[in-house]
CSV table of N, CA and C in Angstrom, one decimal:
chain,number,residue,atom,x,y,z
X,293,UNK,N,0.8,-1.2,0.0
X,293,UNK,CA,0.0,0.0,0.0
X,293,UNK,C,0.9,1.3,0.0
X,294,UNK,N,1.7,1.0,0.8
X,294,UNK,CA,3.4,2.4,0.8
X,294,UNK,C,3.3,3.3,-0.5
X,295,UNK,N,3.8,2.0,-1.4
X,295,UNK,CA,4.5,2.0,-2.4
X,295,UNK,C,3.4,2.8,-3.3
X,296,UNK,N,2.3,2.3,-3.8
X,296,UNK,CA,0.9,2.8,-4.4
X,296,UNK,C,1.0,4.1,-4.0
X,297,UNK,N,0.7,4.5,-2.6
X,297,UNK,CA,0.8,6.1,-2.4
X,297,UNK,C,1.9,6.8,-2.8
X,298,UNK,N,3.1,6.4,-2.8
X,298,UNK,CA,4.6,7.2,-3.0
X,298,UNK,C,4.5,7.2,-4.1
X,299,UNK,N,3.8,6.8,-5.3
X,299,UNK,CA,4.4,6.3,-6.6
X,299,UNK,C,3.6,7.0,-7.2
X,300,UNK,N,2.3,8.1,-6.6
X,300,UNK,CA,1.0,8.5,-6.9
X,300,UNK,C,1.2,9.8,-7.7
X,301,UNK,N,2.1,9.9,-8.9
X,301,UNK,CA,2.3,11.6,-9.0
X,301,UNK,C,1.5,12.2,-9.4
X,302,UNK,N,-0.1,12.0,-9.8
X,302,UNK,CA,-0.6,12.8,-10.0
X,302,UNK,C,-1.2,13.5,-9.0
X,303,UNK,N,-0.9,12.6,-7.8
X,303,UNK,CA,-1.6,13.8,-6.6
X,303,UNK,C,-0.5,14.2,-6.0
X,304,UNK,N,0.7,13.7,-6.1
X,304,UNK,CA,2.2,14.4,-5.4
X,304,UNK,C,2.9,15.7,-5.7
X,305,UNK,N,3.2,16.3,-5.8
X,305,UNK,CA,4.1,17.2,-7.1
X,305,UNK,C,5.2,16.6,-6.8
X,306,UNK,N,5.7,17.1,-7.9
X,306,UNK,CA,7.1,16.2,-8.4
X,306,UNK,C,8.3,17.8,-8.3
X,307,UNK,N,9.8,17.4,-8.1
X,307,UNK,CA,10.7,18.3,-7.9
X,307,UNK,C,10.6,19.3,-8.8
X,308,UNK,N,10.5,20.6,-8.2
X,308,UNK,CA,10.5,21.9,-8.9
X,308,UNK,C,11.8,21.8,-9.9
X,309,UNK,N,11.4,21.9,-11.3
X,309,UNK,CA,12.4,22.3,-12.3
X,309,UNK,C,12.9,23.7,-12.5
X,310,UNK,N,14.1,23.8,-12.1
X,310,UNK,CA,14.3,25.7,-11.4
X,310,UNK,C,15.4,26.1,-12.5
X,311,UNK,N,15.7,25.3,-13.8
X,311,UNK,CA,15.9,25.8,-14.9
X,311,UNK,C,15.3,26.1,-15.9
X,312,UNK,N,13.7,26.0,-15.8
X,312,UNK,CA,12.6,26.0,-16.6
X,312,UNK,C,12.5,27.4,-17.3
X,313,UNK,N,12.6,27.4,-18.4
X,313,UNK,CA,12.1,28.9,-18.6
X,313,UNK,C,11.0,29.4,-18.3
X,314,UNK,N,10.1,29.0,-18.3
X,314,UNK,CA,8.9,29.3,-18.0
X,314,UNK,C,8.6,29.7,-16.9
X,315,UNK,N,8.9,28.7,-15.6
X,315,UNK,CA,8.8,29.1,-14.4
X,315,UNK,C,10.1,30.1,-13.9
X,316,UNK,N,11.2,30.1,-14.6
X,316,UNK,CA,12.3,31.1,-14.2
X,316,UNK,C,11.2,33.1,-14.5
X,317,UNK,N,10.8,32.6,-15.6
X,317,UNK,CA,9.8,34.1,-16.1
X,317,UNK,C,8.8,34.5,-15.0
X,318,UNK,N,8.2,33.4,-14.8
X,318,UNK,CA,7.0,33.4,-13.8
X,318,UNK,C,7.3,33.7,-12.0
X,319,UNK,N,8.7,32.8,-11.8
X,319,UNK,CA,9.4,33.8,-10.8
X,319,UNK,C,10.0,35.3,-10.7
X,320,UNK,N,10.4,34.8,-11.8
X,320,UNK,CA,10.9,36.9,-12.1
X,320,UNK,C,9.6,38.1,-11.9
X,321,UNK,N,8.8,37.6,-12.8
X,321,UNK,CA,7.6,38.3,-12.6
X,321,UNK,C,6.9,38.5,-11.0
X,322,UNK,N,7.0,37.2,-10.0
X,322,UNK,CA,6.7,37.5,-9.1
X,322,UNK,C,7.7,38.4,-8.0
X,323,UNK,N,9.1,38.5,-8.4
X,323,UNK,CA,10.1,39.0,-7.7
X,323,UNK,C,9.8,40.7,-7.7
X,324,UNK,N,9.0,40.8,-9.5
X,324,UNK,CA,9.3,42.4,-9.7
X,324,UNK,C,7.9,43.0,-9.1
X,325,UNK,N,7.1,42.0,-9.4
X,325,UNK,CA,5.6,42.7,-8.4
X,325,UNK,C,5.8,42.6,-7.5
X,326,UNK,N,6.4,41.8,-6.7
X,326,UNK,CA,6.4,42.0,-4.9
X,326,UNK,C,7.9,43.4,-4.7
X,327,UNK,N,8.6,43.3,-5.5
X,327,UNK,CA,9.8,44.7,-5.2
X,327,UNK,C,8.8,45.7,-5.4
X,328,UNK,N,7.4,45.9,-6.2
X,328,UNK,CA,7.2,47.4,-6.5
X,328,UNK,C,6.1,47.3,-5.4
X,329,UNK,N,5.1,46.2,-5.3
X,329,UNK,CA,4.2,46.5,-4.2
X,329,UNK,C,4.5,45.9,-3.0
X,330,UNK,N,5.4,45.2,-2.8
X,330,UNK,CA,5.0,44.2,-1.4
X,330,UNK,C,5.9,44.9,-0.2
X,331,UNK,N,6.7,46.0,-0.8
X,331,UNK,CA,7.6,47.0,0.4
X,331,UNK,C,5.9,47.7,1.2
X,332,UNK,N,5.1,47.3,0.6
X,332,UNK,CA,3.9,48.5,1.8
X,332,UNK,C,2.9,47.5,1.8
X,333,UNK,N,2.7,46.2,1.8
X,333,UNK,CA,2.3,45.3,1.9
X,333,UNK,C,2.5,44.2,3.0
X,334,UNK,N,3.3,44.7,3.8
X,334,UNK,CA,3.8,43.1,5.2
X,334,UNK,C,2.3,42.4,5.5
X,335,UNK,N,2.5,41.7,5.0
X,335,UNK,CA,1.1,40.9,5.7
X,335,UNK,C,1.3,40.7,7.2
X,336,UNK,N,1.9,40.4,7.9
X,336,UNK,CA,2.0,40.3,9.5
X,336,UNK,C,1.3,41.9,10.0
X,337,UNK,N,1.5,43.0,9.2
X,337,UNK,CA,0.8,43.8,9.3
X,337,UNK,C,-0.7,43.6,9.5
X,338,UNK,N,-0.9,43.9,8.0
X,338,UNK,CA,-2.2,43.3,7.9
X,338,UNK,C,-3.2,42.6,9.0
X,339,UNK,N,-2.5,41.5,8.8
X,339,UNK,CA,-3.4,40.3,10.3
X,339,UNK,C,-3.3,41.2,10.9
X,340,UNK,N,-2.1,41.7,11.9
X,340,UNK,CA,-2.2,42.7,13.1
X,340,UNK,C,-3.6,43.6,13.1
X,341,UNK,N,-3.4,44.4,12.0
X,341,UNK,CA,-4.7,45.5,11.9
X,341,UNK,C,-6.3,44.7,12.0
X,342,UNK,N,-6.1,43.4,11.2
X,342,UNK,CA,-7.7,42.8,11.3
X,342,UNK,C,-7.7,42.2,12.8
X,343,UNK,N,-6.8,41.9,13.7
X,343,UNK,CA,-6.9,41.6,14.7
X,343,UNK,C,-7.5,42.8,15.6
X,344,UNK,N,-9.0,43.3,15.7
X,344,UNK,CA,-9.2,44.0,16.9
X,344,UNK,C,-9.5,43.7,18.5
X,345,UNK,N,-9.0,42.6,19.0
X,345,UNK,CA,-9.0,42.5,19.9
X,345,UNK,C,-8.4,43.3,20.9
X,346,UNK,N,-8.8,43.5,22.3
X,346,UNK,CA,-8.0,44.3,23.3
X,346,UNK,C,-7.1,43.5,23.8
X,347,UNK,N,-5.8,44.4,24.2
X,347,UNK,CA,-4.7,43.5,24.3
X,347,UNK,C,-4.9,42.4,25.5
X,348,UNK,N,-5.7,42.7,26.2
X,348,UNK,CA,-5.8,41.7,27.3
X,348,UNK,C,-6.2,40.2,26.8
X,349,UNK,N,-7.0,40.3,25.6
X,349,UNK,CA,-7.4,39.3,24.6
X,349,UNK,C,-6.0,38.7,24.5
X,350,UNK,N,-5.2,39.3,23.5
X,350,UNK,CA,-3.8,39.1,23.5
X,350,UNK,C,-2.6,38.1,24.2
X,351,UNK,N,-2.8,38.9,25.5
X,351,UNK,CA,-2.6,37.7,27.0
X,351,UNK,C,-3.3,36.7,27.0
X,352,UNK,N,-4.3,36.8,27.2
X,352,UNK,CA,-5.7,35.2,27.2
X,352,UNK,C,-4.6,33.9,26.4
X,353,UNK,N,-4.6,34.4,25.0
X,353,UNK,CA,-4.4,33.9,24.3
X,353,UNK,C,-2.7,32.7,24.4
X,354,UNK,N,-2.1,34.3,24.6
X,354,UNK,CA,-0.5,33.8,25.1
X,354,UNK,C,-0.7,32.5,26.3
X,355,UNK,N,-1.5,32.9,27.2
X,355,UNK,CA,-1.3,32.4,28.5
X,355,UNK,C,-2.2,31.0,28.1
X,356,UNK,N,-3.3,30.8,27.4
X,356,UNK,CA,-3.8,29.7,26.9
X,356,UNK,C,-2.9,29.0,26.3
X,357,UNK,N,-2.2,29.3,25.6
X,357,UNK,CA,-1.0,28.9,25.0
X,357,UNK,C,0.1,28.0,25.5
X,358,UNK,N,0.9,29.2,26.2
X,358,UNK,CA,1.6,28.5,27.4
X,358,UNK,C,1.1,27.4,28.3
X,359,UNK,N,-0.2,27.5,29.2
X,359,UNK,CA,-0.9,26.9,29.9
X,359,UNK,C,-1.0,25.1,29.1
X,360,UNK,N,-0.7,25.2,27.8
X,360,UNK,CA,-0.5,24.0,27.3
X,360,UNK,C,0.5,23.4,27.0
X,361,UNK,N,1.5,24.1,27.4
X,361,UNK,CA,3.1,23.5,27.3
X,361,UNK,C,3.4,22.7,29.0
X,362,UNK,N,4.0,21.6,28.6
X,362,UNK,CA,4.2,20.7,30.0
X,362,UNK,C,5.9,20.4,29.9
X,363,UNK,N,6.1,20.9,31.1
X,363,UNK,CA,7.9,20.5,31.1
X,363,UNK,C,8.4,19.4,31.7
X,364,UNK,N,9.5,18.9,30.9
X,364,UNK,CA,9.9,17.5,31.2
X,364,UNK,C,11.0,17.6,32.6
X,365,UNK,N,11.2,16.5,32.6
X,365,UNK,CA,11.7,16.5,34.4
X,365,UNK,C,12.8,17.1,34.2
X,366,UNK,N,13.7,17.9,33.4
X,366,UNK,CA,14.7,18.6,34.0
X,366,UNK,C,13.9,20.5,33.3
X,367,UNK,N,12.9,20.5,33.4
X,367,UNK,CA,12.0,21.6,33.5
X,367,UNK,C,12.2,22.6,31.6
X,368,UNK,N,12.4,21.4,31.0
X,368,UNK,CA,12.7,22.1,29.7
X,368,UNK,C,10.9,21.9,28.7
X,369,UNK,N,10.9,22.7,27.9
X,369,UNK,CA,9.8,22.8,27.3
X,369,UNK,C,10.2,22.4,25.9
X,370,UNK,N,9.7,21.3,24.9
X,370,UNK,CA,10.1,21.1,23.3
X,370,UNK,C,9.4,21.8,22.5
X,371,UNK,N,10.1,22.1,21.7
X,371,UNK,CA,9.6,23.1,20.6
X,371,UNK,C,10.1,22.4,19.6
X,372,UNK,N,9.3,22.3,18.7
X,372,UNK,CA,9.7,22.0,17.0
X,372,UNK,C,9.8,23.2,16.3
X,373,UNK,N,10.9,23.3,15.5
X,373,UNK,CA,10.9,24.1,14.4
X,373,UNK,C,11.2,24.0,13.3
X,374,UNK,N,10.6,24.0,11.8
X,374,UNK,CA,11.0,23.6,10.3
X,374,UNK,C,10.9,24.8,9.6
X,375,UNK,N,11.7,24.8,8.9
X,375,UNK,CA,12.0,26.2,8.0
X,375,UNK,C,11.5,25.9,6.5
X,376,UNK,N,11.7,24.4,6.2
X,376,UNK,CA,11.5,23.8,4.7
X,376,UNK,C,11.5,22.8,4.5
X,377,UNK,N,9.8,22.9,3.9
X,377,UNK,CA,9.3,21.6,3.4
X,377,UNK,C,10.1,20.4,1.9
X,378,UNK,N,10.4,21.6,1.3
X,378,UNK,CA,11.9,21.0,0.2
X,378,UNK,C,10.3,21.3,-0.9
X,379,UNK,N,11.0,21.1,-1.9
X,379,UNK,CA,10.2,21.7,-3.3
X,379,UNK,C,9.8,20.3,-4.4
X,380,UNK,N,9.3,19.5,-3.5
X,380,UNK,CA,8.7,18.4,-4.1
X,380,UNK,C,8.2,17.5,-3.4
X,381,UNK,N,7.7,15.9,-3.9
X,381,UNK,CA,6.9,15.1,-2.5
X,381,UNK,C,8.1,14.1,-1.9
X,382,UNK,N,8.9,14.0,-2.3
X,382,UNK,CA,10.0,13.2,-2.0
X,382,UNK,C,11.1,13.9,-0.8
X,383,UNK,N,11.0,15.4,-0.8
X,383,UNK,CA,11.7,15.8,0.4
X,383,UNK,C,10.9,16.6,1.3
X,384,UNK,N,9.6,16.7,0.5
X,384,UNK,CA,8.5,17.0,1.7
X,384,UNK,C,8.1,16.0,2.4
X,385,UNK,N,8.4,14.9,1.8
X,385,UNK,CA,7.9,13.6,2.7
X,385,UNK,C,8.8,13.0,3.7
X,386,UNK,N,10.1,13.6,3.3
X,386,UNK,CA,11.5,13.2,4.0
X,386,UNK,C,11.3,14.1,5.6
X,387,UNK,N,10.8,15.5,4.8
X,387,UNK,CA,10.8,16.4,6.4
X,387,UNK,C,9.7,16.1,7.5
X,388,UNK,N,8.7,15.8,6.5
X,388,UNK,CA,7.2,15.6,7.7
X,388,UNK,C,7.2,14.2,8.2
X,389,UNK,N,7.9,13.4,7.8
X,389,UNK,CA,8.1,11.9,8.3
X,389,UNK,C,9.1,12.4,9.4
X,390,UNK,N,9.9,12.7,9.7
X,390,UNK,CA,10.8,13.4,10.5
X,390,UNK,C,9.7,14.1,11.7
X,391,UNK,N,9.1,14.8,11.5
X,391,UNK,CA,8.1,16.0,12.2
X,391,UNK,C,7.0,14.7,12.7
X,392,UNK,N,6.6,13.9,11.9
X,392,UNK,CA,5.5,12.8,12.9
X,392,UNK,C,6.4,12.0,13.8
X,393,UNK,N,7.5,11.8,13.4
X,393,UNK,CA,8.2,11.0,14.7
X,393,UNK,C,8.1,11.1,16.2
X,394,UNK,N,7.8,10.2,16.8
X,394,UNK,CA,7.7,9.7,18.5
X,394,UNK,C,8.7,11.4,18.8
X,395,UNK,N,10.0,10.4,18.6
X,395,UNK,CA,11.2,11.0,18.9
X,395,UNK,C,12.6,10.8,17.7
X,396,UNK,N,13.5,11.2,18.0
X,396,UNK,CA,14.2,11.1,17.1
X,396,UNK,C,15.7,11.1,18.1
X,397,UNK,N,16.4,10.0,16.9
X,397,UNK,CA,17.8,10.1,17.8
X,397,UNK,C,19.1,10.1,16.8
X,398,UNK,N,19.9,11.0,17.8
X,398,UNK,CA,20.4,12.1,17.5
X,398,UNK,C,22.0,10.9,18.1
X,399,UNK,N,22.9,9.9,17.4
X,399,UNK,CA,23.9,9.5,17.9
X,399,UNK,C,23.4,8.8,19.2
X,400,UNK,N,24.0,8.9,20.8
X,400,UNK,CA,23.0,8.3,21.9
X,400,UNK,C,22.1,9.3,22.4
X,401,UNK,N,21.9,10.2,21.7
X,401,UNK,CA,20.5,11.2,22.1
X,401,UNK,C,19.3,11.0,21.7
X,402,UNK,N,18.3,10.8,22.6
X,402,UNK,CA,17.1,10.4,22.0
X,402,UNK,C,16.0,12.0,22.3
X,403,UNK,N,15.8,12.4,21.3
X,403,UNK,CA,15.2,13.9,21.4
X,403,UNK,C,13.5,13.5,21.1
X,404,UNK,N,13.1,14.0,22.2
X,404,UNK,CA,11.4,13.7,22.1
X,404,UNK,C,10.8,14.8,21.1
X,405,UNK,N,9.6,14.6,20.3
X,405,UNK,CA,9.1,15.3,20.0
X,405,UNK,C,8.1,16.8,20.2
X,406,UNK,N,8.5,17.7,19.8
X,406,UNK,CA,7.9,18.8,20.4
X,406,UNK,C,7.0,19.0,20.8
X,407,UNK,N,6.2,19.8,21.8
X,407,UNK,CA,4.7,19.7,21.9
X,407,UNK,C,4.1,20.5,21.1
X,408,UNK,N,4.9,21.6,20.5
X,408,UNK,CA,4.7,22.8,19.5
X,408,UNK,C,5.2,22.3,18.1
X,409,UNK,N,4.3,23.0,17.2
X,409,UNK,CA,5.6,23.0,15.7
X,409,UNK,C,5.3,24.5,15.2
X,410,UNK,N,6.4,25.1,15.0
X,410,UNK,CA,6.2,26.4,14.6
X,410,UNK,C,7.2,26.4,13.5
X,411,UNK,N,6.2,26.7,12.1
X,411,UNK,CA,6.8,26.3,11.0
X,411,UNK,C,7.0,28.1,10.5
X,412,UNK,N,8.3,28.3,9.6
X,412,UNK,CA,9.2,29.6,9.6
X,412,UNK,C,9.7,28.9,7.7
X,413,UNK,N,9.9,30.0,7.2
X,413,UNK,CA,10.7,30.2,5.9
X,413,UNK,C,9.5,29.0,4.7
X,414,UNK,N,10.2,28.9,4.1
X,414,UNK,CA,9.5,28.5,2.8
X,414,UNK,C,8.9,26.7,3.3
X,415,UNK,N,7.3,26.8,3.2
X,415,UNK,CA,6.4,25.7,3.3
X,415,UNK,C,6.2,25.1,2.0
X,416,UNK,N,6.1,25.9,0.8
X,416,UNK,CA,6.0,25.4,-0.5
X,416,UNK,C,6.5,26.2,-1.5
X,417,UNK,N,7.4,25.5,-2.1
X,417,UNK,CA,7.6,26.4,-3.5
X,417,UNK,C,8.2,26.0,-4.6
X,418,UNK,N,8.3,26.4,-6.0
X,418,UNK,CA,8.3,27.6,-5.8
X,418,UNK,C,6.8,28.7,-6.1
X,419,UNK,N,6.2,27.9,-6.3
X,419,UNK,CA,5.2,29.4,-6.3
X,419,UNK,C,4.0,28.5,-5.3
X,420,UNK,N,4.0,29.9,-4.3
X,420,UNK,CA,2.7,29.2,-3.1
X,420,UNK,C,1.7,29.8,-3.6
X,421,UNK,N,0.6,28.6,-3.6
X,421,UNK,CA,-0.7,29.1,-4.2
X,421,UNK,C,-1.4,28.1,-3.0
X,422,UNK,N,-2.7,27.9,-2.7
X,422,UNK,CA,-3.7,27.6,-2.2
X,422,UNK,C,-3.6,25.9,-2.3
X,423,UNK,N,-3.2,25.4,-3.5
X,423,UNK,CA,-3.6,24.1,-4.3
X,423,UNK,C,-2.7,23.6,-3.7
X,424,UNK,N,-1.0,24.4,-3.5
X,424,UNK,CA,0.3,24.3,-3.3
X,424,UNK,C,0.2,23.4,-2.1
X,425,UNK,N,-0.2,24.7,-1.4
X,425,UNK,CA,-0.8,24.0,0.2
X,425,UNK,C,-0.8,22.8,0.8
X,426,UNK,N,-2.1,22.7,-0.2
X,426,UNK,CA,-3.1,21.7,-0.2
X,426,UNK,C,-2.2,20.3,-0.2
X,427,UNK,N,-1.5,20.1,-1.2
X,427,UNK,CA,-1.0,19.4,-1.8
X,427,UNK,C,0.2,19.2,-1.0
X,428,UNK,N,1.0,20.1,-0.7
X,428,UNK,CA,2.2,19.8,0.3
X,428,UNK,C,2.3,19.2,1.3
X,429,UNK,N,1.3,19.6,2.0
X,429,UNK,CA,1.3,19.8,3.6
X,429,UNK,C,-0.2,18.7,3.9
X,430,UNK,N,-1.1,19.3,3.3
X,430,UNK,CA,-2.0,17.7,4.3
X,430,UNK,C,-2.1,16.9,3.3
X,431,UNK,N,-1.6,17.0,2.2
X,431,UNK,CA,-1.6,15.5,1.5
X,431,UNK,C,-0.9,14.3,1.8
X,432,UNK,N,0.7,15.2,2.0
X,432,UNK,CA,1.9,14.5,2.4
X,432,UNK,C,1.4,14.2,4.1
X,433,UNK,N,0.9,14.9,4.9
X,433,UNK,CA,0.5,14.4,6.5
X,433,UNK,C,-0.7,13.3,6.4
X,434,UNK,N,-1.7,13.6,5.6
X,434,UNK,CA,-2.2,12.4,5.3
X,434,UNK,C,-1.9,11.0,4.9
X,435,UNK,N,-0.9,11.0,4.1
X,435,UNK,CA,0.4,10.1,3.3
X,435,UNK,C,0.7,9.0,4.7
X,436,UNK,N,1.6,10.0,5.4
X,436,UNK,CA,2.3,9.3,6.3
X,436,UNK,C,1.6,9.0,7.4
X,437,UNK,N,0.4,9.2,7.8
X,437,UNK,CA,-0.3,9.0,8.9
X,437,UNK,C,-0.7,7.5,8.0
X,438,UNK,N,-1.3,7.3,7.0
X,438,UNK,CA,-1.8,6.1,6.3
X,438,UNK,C,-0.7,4.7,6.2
X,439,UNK,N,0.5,5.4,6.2
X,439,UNK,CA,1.8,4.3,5.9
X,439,UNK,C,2.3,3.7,6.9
């Protein structure tokens, strides 16, 4: 059954071709729209502004947050963090099989898994669209939860 899913490319994407002309144009093009509009654009902005809640909300939230982190007996808290999913289903599958793991061991270190994952820098690319997403991230978690 592995094998059948891994082998699936039409629902996988396959390694971004980054000598493509086509997609090198369609990157360029996105480089030059985001240099002329995206300097007054921060989306972190944005959210911020649609966020009207009062800062005490703010707190709630943090402390809800925290309130769900449990520390292990020498009083340390785990945190996961991934920066890149990799630009196809073969190293997106490499990283998130890694990210479902118990724990992981590291030489004689056995490193438990985080109770957070706070994902940072590029999740899909090269061009993130919606489908991109879709297709990266709960296809491949759905993948490995099934295998």
């Amino acid at each position: 059954m592995a094998d059948d899913l891994l082998n699936d490319t039409k629902t996988y994407p396959g390694m971004a071709h980054w000598f493509d002309p086509v997609l090198l144009l369609q990157l360029l093009n996105n480089v030059v729209v985001s240099s002329i509009f995206g300097q007054y654009a921060d989306r972190r902005l944005v959210i911020a502004a649609l966020d009207t809640v009062p800062p005490e909300e703010h707190s709630k939230r943090a402390e809800d947050f925290r309130s769900r982190l449990k520390t292990d007996q020498h009083g340390g808290v785990w945190i996961d963090w991934v920066a890149d999913l990799g630009d196809g289903f073969d190293s997106t599958y490499a990283v998130a099989s890694l990210l479902a793991s118990k724990d992981l061991k590291i030489g004689e270190t056995l490193l438990p898994r985080g109770q957070a994952l706070i994902m940072g820098g590029d999740e899909v690319y090269p061009k993130a669209t919606r489908e991109a997403y879709a297709n990266q991230l709960r296809q491949t978690s759905s993948t490995i939860a099934r295998i």
